[in-house]
Tab-separated table of C-alpha atoms in Angstrom:
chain	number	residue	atom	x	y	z
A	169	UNK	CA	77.497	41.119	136.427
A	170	UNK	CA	76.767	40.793	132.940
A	171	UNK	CA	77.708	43.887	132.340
A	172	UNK	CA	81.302	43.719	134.011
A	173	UNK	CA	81.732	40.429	132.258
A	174	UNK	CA	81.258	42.538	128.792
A	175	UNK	CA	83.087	45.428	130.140
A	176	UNK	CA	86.220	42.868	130.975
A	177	UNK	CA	86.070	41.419	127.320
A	178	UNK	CA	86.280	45.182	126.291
A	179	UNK	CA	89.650	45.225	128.217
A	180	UNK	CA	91.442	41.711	126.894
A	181	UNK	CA	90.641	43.170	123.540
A	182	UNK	CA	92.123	46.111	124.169
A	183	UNK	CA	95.216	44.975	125.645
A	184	UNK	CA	95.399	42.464	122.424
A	185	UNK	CA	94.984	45.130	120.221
A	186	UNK	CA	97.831	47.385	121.731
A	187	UNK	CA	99.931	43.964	122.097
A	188	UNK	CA	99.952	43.820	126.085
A	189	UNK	CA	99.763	40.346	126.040
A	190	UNK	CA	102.516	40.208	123.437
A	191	UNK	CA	105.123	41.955	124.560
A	192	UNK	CA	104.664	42.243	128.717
A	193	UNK	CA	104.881	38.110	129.233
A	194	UNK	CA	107.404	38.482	126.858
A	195	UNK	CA	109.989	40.851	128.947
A	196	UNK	CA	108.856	38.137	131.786
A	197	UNK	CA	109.982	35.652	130.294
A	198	UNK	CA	113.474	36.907	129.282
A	199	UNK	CA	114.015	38.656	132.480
A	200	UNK	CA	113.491	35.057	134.120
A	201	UNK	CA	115.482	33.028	131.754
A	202	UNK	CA	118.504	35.419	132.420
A	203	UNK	CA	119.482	34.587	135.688
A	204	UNK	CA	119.600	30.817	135.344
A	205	UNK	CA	121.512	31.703	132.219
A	206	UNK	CA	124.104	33.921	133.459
A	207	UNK	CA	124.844	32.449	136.658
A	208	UNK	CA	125.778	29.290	134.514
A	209	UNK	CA	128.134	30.628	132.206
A	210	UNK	CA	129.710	33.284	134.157
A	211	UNK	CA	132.738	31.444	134.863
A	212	UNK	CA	133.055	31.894	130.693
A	213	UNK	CA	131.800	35.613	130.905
A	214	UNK	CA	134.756	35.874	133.133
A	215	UNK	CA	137.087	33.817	131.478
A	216	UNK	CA	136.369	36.035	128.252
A	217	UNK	CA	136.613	39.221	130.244
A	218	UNK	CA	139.993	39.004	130.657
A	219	UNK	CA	140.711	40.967	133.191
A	220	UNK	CA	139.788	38.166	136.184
A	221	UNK	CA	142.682	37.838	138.739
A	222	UNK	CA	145.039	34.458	138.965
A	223	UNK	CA	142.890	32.056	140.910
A	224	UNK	CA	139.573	33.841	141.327
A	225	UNK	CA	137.142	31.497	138.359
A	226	UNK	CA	138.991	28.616	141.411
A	227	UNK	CA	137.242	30.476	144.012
A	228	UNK	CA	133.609	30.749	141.790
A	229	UNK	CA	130.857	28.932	143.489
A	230	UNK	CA	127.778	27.726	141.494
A	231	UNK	CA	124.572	29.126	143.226
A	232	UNK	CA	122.110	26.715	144.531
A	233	UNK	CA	119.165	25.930	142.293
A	234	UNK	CA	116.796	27.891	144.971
A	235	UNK	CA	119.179	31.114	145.264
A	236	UNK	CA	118.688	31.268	141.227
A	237	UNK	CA	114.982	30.736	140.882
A	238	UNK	CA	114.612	33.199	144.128
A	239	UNK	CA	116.820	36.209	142.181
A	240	UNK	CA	114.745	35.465	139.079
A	241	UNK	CA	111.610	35.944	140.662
A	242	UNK	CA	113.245	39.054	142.374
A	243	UNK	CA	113.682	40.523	138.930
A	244	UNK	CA	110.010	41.402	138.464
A	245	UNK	CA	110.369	43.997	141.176
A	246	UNK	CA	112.320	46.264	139.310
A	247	UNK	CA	112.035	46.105	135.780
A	248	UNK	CA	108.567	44.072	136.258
A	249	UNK	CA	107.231	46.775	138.543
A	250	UNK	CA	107.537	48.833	135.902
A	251	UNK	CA	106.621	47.557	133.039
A	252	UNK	CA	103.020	46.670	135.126
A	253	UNK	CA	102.801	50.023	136.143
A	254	UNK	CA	103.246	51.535	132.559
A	255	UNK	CA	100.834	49.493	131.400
A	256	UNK	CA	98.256	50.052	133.998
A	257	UNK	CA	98.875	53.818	134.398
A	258	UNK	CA	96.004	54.356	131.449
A	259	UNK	CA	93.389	52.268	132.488
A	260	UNK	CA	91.362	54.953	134.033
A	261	UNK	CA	93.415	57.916	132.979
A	262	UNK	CA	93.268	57.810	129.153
A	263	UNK	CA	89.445	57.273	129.365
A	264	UNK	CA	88.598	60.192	131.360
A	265	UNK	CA	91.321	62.028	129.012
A	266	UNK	CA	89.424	61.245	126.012
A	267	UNK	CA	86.205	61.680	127.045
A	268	UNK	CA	85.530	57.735	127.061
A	269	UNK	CA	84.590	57.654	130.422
A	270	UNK	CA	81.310	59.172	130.575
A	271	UNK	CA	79.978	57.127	127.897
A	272	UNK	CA	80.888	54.438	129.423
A	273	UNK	CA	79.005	54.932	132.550
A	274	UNK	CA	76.157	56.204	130.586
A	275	UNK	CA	75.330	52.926	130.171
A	276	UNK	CA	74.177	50.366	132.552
A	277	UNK	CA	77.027	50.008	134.381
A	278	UNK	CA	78.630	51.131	137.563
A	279	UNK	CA	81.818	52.847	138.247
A	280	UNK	CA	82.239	49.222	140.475
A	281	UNK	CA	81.696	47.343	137.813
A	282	UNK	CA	84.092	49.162	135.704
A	283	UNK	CA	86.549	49.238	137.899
A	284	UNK	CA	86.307	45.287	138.662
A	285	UNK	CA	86.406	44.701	135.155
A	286	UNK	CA	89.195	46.621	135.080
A	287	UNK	CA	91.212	44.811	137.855
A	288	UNK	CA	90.089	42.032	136.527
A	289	UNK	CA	91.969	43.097	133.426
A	290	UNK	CA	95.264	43.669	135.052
A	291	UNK	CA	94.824	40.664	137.148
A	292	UNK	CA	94.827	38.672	134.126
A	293	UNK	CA	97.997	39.708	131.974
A	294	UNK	CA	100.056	40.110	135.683
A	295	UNK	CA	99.097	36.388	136.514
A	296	UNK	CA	100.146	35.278	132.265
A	297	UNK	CA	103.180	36.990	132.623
A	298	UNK	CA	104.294	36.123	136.384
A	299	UNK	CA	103.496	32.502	135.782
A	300	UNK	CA	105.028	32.718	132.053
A	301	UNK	CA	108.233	33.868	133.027
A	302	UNK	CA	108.256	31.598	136.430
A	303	UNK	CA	107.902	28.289	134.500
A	304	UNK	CA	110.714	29.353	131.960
A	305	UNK	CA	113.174	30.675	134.650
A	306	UNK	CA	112.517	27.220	136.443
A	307	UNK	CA	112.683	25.172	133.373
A	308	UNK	CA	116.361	26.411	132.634
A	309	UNK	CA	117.378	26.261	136.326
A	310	UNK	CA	116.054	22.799	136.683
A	311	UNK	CA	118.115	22.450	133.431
A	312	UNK	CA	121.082	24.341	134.330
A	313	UNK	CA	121.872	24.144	137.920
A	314	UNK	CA	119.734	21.536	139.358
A	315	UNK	CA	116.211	20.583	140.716
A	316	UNK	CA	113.601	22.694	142.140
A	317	UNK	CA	111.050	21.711	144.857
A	318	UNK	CA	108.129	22.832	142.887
A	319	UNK	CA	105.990	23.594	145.840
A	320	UNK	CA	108.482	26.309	146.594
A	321	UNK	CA	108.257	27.619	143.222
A	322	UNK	CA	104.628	27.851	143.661
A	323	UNK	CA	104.459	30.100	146.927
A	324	UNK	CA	107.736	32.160	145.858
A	325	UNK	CA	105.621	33.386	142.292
A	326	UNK	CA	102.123	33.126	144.310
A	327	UNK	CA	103.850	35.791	147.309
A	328	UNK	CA	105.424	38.166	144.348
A	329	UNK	CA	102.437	37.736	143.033
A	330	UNK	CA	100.735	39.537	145.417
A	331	UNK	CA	103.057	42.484	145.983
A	332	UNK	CA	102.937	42.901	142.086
A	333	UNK	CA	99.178	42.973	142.441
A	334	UNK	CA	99.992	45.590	145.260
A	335	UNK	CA	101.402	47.878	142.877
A	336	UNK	CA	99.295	47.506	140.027
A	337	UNK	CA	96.179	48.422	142.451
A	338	UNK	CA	98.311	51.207	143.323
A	339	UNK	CA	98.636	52.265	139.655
A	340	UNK	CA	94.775	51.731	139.233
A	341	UNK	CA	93.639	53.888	142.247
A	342	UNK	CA	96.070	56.832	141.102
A	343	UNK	CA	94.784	56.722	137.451
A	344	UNK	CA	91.494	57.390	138.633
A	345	UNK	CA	92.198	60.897	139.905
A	346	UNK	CA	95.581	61.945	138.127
A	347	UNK	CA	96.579	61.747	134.716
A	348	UNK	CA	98.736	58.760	133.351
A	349	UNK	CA	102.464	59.554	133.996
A	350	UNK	CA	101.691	61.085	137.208
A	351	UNK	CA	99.791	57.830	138.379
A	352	UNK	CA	102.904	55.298	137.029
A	353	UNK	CA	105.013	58.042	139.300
A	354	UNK	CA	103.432	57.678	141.859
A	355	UNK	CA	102.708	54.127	142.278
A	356	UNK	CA	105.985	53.153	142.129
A	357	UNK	CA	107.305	55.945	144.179
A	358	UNK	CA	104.523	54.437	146.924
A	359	UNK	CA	106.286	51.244	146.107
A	360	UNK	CA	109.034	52.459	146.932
A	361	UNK	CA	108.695	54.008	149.643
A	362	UNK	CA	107.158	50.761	150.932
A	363	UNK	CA	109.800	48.870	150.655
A	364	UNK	CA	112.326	51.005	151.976
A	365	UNK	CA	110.152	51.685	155.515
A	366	UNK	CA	110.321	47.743	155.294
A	367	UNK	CA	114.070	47.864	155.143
A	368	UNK	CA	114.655	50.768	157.587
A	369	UNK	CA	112.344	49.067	160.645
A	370	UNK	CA	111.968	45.369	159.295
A	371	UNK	CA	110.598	44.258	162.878
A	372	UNK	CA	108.256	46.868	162.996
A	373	UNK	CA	106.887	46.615	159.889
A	374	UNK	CA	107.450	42.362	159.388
A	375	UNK	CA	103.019	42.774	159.048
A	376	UNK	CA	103.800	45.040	155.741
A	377	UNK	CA	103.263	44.096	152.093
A	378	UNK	CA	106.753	45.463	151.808
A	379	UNK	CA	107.957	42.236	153.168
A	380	UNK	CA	106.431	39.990	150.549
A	381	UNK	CA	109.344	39.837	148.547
A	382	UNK	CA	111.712	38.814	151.453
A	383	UNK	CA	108.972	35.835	152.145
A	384	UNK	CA	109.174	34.775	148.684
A	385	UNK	CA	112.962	34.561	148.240
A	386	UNK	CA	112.803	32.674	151.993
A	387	UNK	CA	110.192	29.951	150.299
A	388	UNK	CA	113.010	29.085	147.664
A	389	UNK	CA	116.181	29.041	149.837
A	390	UNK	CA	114.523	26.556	152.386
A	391	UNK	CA	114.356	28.691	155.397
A	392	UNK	CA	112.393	28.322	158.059
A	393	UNK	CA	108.938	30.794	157.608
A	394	UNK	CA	106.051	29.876	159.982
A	395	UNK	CA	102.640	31.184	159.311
A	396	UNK	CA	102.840	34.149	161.776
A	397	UNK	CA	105.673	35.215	158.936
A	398	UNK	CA	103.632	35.567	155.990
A	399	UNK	CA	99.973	35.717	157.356
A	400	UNK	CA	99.992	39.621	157.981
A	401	UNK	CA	101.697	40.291	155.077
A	402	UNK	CA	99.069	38.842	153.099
A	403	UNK	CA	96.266	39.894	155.254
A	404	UNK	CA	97.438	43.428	154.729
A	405	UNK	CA	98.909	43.018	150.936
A	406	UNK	CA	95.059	41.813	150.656
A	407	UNK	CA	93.808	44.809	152.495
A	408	UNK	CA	95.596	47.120	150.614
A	409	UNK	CA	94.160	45.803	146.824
A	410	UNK	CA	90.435	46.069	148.655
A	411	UNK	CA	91.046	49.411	149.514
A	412	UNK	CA	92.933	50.495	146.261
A	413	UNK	CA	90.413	48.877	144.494
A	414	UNK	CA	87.463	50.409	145.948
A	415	UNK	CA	89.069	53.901	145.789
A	416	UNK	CA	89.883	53.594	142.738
A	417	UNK	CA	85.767	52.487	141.893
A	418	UNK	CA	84.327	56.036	144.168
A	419	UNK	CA	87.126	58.160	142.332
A	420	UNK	CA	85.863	57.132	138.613
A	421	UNK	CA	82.361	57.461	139.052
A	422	UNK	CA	83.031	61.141	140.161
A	423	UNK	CA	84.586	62.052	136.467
A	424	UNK	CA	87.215	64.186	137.767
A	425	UNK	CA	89.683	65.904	135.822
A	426	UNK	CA	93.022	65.085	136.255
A	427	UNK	CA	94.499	67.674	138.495
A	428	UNK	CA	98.126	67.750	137.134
């Protein structure tokens, strides 16, 4: 334990070095503060435009304070997704690479260890930047468009969370076998691919991570979600970081080169 607990430090001061915990809460926090932003002055965006038809800035309806905080959590799926998975595409990746990695194990600690400290690691600057940019995107919606039931706000960025977390686990477990860009690729294409099955056969698959995202945005706009709604989802969003996770763990400690 000590061990991982060293191994972890190795990994904050790593990602402070390189500026990860500049510069990702940063794009978290701007990607959150611009839908608030823009949904309140985009009667003047229009306005300025120019080219708006007679009558149609009469016909523009302010979003609800819920609908805004629920498409600026939504944000972190795209551009989000991606930023996490660029910057956990190296974590296993550019050690083997450089030859890091079996010095690192040469020491007293296991490839579980590692890769906890690692997770850990990624853990860390996803739940600085998540909450980061949550608290600023509902600071200027509370400001902007109205209040916020702050419970809501809580399970909305606690359920992205998790589907984040989905995809960074992804990241982790490819970078451990593959080199770097192929391991980003791949996660999100697995992403991907996730949530599209969701959207294709949403009944079928209302137990998938893939619906995590739909939950959150539900917690916001006060609909009705029992717990038989987001229980599996967790259960298998849960699941699915275990078993990245522990992949990810058996593929390091076999030093494999990356095979493309």
């Amino acid at each position: 334990m000590r061990n991982a607990l060293i191994f972890y430090r190795k990994e904050m001061l790593e990602a402070v070095r390189s500026y990860k915990l500049l510069w990702i809460p940063v794009v978290f926090i701007i990607l959150g503060m611009m839908q608030p932003i823009s949904a309140y002055y985009m009667p003047e965006i229009l306005r300025m435009s120019g080219d708006v038809p007679a009558g149609m800035l009469e016909l523009y309806k302010m979003p609800g304070a819920g609908e805004v905080m629920a498409n600026s959590i939504g944000q972190y799926g795209t551009v989000g997704l991606l930023v996490l998975a660029l910057s956990a595409m190296n974590s296993f990746a550019g050690e083997r690479e450089g030859g890091a990695a079996e010095l690192v194990l040469a020491r007293p600690l296991t490839p579980f260890a590692a890769a906890s400290a690692k997770w850990l690691a990624q853990l860390s600057l996803l739940a600085l930047s998540l909450g980061l940019g949550a608290a600023c995107a509902g600071y200027y919606t509370v400001r902007l468009i109205g209040s916020l039931p702050w419970s809501g706000v809580l399970a909305a960025s606690a359920l992205y969370g998790l589907w984040l977390m989905c995809a960074v686990s992804l990241t982790l477990l490819f970078s451990a076998c593959l080199r770097a860009p192929a391991a980003a690729f791949l996660s999100l294409a697995a992403a991907a691919a996730l949530v599209l099955l969701h959207s294709l056969l949403p009944r079928q698959l209302n137990w998938s991570p893939a619906a995590l995202p739909q939950l959150s945005a539900q917690a916001l706009t006060q609909q009705s979600v029992s717990p038989a709604d987001w229980t599996f989802p967790v259960l298998s969003g849960i699941a699915l970081i275990v078993l990245c996770f522990l992949g990810a763990s058996v593929l390091f400690g076999r030093h494999k080169l990356p095979r493309f």
